[in-house]
Coordinates of C-alpha atoms and ligand atoms in Angstrom, one line a residue:
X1 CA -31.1 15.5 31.7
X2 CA -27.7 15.6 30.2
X3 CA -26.6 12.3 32.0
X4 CA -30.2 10.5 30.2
X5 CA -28.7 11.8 27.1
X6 CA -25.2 10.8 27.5
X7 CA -27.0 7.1 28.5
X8 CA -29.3 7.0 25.3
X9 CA -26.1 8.0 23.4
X10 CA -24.3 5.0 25.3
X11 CA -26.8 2.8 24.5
X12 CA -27.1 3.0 20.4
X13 CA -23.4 3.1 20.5
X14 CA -23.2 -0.4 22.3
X15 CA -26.4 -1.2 20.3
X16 CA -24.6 -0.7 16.5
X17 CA -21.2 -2.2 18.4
X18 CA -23.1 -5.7 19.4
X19 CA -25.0 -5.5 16.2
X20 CA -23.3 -4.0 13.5
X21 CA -26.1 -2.6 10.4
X22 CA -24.7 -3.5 6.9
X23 CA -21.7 -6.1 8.1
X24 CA -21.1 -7.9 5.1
X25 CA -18.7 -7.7 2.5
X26 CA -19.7 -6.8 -1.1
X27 CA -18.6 -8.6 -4.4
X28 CA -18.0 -6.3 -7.8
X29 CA -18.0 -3.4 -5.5
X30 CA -15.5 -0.2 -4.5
X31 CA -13.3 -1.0 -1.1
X32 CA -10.5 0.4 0.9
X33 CA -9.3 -0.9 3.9
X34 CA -9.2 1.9 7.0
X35 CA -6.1 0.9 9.9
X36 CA -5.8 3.0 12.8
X37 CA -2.8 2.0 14.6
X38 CA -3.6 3.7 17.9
X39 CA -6.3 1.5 18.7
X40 CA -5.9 -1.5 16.4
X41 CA -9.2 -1.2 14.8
X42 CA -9.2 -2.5 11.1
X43 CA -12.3 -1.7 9.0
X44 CA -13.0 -2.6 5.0
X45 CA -15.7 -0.3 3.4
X46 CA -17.6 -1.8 0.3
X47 CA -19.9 0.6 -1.5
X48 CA -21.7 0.1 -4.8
X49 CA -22.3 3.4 -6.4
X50 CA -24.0 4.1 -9.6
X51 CA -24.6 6.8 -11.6
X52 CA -23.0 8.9 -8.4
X53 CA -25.1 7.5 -5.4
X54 CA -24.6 4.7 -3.4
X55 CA -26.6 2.6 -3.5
X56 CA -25.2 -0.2 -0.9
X57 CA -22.5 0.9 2.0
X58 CA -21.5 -2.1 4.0
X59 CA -18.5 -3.0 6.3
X60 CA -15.9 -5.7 7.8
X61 CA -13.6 -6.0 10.1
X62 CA -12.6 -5.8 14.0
X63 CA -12.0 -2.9 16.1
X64 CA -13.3 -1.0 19.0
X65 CA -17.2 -0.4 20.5
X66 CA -16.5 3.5 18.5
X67 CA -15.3 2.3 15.3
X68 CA -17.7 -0.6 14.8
X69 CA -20.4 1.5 16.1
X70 CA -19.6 4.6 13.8
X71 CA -19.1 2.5 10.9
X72 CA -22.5 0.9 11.1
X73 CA -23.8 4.2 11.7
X74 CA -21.9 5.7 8.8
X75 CA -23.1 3.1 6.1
X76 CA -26.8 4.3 7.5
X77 CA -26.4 7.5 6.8
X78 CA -24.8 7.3 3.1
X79 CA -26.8 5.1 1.8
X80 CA -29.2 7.0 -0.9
X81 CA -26.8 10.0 -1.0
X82 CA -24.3 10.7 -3.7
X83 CA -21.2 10.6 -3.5
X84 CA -20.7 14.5 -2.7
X85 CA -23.3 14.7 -0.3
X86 CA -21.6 11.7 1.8
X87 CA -18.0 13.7 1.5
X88 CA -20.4 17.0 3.1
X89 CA -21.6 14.7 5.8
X90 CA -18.1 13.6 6.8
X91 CA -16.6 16.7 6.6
X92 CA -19.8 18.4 9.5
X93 CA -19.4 14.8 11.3
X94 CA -15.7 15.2 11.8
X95 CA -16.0 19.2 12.7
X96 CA -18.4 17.5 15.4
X97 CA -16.6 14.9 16.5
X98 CA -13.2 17.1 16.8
X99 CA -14.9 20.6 18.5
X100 CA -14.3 21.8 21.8
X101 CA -16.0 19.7 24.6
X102 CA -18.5 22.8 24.9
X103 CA -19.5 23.6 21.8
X104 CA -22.6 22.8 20.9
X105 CA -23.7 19.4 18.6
X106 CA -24.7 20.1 15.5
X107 CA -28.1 17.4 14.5
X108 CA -26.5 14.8 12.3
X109 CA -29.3 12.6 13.3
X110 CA -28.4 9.3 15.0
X111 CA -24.2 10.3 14.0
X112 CA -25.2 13.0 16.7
X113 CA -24.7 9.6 19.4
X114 CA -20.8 9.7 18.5
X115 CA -19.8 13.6 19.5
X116 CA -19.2 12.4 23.1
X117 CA -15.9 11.3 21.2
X118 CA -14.5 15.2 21.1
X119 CA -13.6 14.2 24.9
X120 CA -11.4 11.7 24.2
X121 CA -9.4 13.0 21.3
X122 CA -7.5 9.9 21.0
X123 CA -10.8 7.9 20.3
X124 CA -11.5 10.7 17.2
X125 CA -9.8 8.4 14.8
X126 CA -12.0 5.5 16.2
X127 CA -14.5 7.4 14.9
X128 CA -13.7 8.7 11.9
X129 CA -11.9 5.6 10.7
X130 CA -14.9 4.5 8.1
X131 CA -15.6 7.9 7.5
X132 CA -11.9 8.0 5.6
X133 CA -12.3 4.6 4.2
X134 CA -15.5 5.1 2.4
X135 CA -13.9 8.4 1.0
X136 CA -11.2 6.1 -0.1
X137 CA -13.8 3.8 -1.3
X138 CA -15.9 6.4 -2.9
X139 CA -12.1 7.7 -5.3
X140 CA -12.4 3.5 -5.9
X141 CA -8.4 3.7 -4.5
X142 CA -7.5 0.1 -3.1
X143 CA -4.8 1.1 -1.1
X144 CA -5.5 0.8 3.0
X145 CA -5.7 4.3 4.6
X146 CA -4.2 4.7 7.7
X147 CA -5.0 7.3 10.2
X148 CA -1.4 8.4 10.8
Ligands
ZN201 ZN1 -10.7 2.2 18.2

């Protein structure tokens, strides 16, 4: 049972990593470039938010299967939700993704896929990478945030 799940989890992973939701870049919109160092990955979050929701959340860039796949993920998730409710998301995705191995998932719906990651702590900033780029995005800062 656990192994299916681990599989299913596997799968969408590889699925959002071969084809990335929301991969585009957008013009007259808020960005920030995300670098994590570790891994190499290099992501740039657009969003277009008005009136405190965003509306569009798309993304660019190279990196690993966890960050491309998390970052297509992520800009499924936020879109429709302000800008505080995407900050509350992050902030339960990342106690998920950086829990003990044991503890149990909380339902984040499909960002659910990703808690495998608290097994490889070094892959954590793989997967929150776009997570600290849209925040970046979100306070309309241009500078690139680095996971270091
Ligand atoms: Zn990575």
């Amino acid at each position: 049972m656990m192994s299916d799940l681990q599989e299913l989890y596997q799968e969408v992973i590889l699925d959002h990593n071969r084809r990335p939701r929301n991969f585009r870049a957008l013009d007259d919109a808020r960005k920030a470039e995300g670098y994590n160092p570790l891994c190499g990955d290099r992501l740039t979050v657009y969003l277009r938010v008005d009136d405190g929701v965003i509306k569009e959340a798309t993304f660019q860039g190279s990196g690993c299967a966890i960050s491309k796949a998390s970052a297509s993920l992520m800009t499924e998730s936020v879109k429709g939700k302000t800008v505080a409710e995407a900050e509350a998301l992050f902030e339960r995705f990342h106690r998920t993704v950086t829990a003990s191995p044991d503890a149990p998932v909380e339902d984040l719906g499909k960002l659910s896929v990703l808690a495998g990651v608290r097994q490889f702590p070094v892959r954590v900033k793989c997967a929150t990478l776009a997570w600290y780029a849209l925040r970046a995005a979100a306070e309309a800062r241009g500078d690139v945030v680095s996971t270091e």
